Coordinates of C-alpha atoms in Angstrom, one line a residue:
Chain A
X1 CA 70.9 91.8 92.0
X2 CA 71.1 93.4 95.3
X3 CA 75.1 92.9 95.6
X4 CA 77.5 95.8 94.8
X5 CA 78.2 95.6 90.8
X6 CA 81.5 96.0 89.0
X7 CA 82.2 96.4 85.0
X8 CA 84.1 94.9 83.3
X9 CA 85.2 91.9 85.6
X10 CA 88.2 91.7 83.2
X11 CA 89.7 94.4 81.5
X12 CA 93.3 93.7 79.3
X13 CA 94.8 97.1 77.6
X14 CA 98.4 98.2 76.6
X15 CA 100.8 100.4 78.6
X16 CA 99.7 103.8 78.1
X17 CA 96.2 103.8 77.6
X18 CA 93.3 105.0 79.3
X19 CA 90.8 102.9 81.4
X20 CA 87.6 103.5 83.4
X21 CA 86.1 101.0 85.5
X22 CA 82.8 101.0 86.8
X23 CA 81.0 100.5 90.6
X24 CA 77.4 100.0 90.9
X25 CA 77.2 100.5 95.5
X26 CA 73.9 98.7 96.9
X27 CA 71.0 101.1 96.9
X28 CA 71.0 103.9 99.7
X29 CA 74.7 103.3 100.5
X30 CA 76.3 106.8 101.0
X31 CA 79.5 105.1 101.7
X32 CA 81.8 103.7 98.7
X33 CA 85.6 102.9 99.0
X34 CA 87.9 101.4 96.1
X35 CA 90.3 99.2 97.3
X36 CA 93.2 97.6 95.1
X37 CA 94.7 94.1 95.1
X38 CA 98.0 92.7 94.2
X39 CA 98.4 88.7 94.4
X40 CA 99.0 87.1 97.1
X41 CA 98.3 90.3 99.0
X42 CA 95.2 92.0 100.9
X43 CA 93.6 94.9 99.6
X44 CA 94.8 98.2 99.9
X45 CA 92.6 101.6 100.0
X46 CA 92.5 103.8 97.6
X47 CA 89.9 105.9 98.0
X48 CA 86.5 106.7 100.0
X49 CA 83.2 108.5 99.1
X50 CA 80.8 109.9 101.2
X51 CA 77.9 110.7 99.2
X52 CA 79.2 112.7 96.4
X53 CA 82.5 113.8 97.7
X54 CA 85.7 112.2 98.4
X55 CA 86.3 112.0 102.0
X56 CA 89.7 110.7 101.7
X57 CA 91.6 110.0 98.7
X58 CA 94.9 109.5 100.4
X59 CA 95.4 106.2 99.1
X60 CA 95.8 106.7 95.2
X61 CA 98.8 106.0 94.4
X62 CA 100.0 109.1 92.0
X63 CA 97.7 111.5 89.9
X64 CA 97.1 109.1 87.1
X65 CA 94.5 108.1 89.5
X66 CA 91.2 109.6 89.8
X67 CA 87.9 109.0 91.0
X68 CA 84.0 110.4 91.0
X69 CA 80.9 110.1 91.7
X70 CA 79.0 112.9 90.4
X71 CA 75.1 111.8 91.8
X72 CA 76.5 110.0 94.7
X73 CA 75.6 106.4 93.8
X74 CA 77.4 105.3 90.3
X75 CA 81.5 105.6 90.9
X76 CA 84.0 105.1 88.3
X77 CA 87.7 104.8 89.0
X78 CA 89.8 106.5 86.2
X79 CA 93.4 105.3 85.4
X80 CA 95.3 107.4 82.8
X81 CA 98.6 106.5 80.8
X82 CA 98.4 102.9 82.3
X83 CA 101.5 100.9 83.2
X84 CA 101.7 97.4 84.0
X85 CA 102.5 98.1 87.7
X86 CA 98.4 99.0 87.7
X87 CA 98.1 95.3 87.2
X88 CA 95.7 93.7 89.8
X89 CA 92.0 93.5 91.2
X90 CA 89.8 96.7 92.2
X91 CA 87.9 96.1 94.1
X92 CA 84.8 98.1 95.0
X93 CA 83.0 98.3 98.5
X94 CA 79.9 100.0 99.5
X95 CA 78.0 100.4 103.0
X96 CA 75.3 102.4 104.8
X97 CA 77.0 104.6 106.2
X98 CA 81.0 105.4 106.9
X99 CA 81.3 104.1 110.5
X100 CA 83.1 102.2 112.8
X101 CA 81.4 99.3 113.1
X102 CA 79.3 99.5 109.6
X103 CA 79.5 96.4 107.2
X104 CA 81.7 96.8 104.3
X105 CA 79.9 95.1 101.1
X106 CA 82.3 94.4 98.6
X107 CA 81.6 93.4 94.6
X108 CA 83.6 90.6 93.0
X109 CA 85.9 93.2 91.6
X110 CA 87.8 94.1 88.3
X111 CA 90.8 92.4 87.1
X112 CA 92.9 95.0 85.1
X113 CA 96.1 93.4 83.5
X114 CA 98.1 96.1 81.5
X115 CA 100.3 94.3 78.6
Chain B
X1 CA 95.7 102.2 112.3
X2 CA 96.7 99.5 114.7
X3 CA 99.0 96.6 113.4
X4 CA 97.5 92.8 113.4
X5 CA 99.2 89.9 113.4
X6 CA 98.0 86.5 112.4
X7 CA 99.8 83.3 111.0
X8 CA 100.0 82.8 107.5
X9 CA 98.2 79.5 106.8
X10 CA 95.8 77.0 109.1
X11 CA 94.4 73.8 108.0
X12 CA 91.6 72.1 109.3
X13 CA 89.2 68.9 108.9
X14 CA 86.2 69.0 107.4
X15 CA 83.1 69.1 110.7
X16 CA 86.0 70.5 112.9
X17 CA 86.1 73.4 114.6
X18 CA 88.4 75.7 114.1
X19 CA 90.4 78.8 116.2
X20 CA 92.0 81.3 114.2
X21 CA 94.1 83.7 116.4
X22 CA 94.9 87.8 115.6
X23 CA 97.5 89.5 117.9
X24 CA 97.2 93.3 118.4
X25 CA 99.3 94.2 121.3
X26 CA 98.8 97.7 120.1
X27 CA 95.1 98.4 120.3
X28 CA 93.6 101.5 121.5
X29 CA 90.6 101.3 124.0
X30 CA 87.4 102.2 121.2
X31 CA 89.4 100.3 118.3
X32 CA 87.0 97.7 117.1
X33 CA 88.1 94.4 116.1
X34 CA 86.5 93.1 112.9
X35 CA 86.8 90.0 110.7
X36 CA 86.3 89.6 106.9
X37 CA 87.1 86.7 104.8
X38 CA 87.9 86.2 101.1
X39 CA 87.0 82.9 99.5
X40 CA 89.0 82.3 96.1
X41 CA 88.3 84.7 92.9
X42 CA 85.9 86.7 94.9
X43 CA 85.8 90.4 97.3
X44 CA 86.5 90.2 101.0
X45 CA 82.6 89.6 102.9
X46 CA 82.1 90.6 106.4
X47 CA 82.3 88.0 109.6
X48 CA 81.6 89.5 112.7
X49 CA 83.3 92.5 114.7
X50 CA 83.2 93.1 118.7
X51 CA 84.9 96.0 121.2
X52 CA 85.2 94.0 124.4
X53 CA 82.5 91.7 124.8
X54 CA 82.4 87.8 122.5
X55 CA 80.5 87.5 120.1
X56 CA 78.2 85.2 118.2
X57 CA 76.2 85.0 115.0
X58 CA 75.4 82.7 112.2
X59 CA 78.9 82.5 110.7
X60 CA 81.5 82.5 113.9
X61 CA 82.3 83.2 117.3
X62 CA 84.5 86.2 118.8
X63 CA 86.5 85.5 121.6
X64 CA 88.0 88.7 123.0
X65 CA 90.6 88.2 125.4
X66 CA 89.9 90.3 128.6
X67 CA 92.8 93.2 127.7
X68 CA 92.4 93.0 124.3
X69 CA 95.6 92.4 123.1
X70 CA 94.0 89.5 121.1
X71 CA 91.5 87.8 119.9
X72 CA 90.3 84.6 117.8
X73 CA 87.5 83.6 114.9
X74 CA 85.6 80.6 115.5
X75 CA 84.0 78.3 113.5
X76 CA 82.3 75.9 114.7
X77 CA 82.3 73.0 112.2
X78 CA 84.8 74.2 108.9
X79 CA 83.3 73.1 105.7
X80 CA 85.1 72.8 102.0
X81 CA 83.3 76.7 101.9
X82 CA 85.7 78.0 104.6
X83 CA 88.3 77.6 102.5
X84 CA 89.1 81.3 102.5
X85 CA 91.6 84.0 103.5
X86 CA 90.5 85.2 106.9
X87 CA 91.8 88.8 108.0
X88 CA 91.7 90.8 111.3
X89 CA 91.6 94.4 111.0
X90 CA 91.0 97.3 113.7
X91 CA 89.0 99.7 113.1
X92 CA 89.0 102.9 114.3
X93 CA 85.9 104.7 115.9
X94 CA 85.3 108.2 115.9
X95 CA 86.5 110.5 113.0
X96 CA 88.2 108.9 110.2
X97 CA 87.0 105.6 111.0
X98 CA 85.0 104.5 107.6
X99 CA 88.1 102.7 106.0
X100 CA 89.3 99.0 106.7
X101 CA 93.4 98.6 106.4
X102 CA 94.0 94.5 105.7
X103 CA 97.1 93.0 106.2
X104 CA 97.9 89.9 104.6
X105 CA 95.4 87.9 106.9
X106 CA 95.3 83.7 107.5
X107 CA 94.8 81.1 104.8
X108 CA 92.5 78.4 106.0
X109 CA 92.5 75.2 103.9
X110 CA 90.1 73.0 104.4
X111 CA 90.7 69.2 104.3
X112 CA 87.8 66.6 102.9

């Protein structure tokens, strides 16, 4: 499909371990953010790419998270020694470029609960 | 990033049209005023955006009010697929601009 892809679109694990999860950004977008998504709340940033780097990071919450996107397309968001306050939806957006008034294209997300 | 307010919930008829309303006393002169929405189980999508000037396009209207303290989302004739959170964000131009903040945004229901 053309949309911005996200694997898995559920993922259950138990406090403590490990978890990757995975964005596929529409072709030729240099731009990717993650966002993250509580219930009954709007997203929140986490982190944005432009191309290959991470132009701002300032939103991950501590240093469990982490985040790449080694050949500037693929990105996966890596959460170490989960707890269940990492419980919610990540969601992943891509655009053209990183500008004011460029269209955010978002994927349906990942639902992470953490037992 | 400039704060946004908006009510919590709207409901509308079916064929009506409907105004949702975003305060931001606070804007700065080359923040843009942009408008997603998030329909149940799925990521926010893009509605329209404008700087001073309304705005039109398939989805909704922009109406800017002339200082640009505030502004309201359109739609013309609210179907069952409206049914969606609605949120009004400013955005930034210039350096650092690439990231949208949401708030909590407006719940539209939709009524048959």
């Amino acid at each position: 499909g053309a949309g911005v892809s996200q694997t898995p679109s559920n993922k259950v694990t138990e406090k403590g371990k490990y978890v990757e999860l995975r964005c596929d950004p529409i072709s030729g977008h240099t731009a990717l953010y993650w966002y993250r998504q509580s219930l009954g709340q709007g997203p929140e940033f986490l982190i944005y790419f432009q191309g290959t780097g991470a132009a701002d990071d300032s939103g991950l919450p501590n240093d469990r998270f982490f985040a790449v996107r080694p050949e500037g397309s693929v990105s996966t968001l890596k959460i170490q020694r989960t707890e269940r306050g990492d419980s919610a939806v990540y969601l992943c957006a891509s655009s053209l470029s990183g500008t004011s008034t460029g269209e955010l294209f978002f994927g349906e997300g990942s639902r992470l609960t953490v037992l | 990033d400039a704060k946004t307010t908006q009510p919590n919930s709207m409901e509308s008829n079916e064929e009506e049209p409907v105004h949702l309303p975003c305060n931001h006393s606070t804007i700065s002169g080359t923040d843009y005023i942009h408008w997603y929405r998030q329909l149940p189980s799925q990521g926010p999508e893009y509605v329209i955006h404008g700087l001073t000037s309304n705005v039109n396009n398939r989805m909704a209207s922009l109406a800017i009010a002339e200082d640009r303290k505030s502004s309201t989302l359109i739609l013309h004739r609210a179907t069952l697929r409206d049914a969606a959170v609605y949120y009004c964000i400013l955005r930034e131009a210039g350096a650092g601009s690439y990231q949208l903040t949401f708030g909590k945004g407006t719940k539209l229901s939709v009524i048959p």
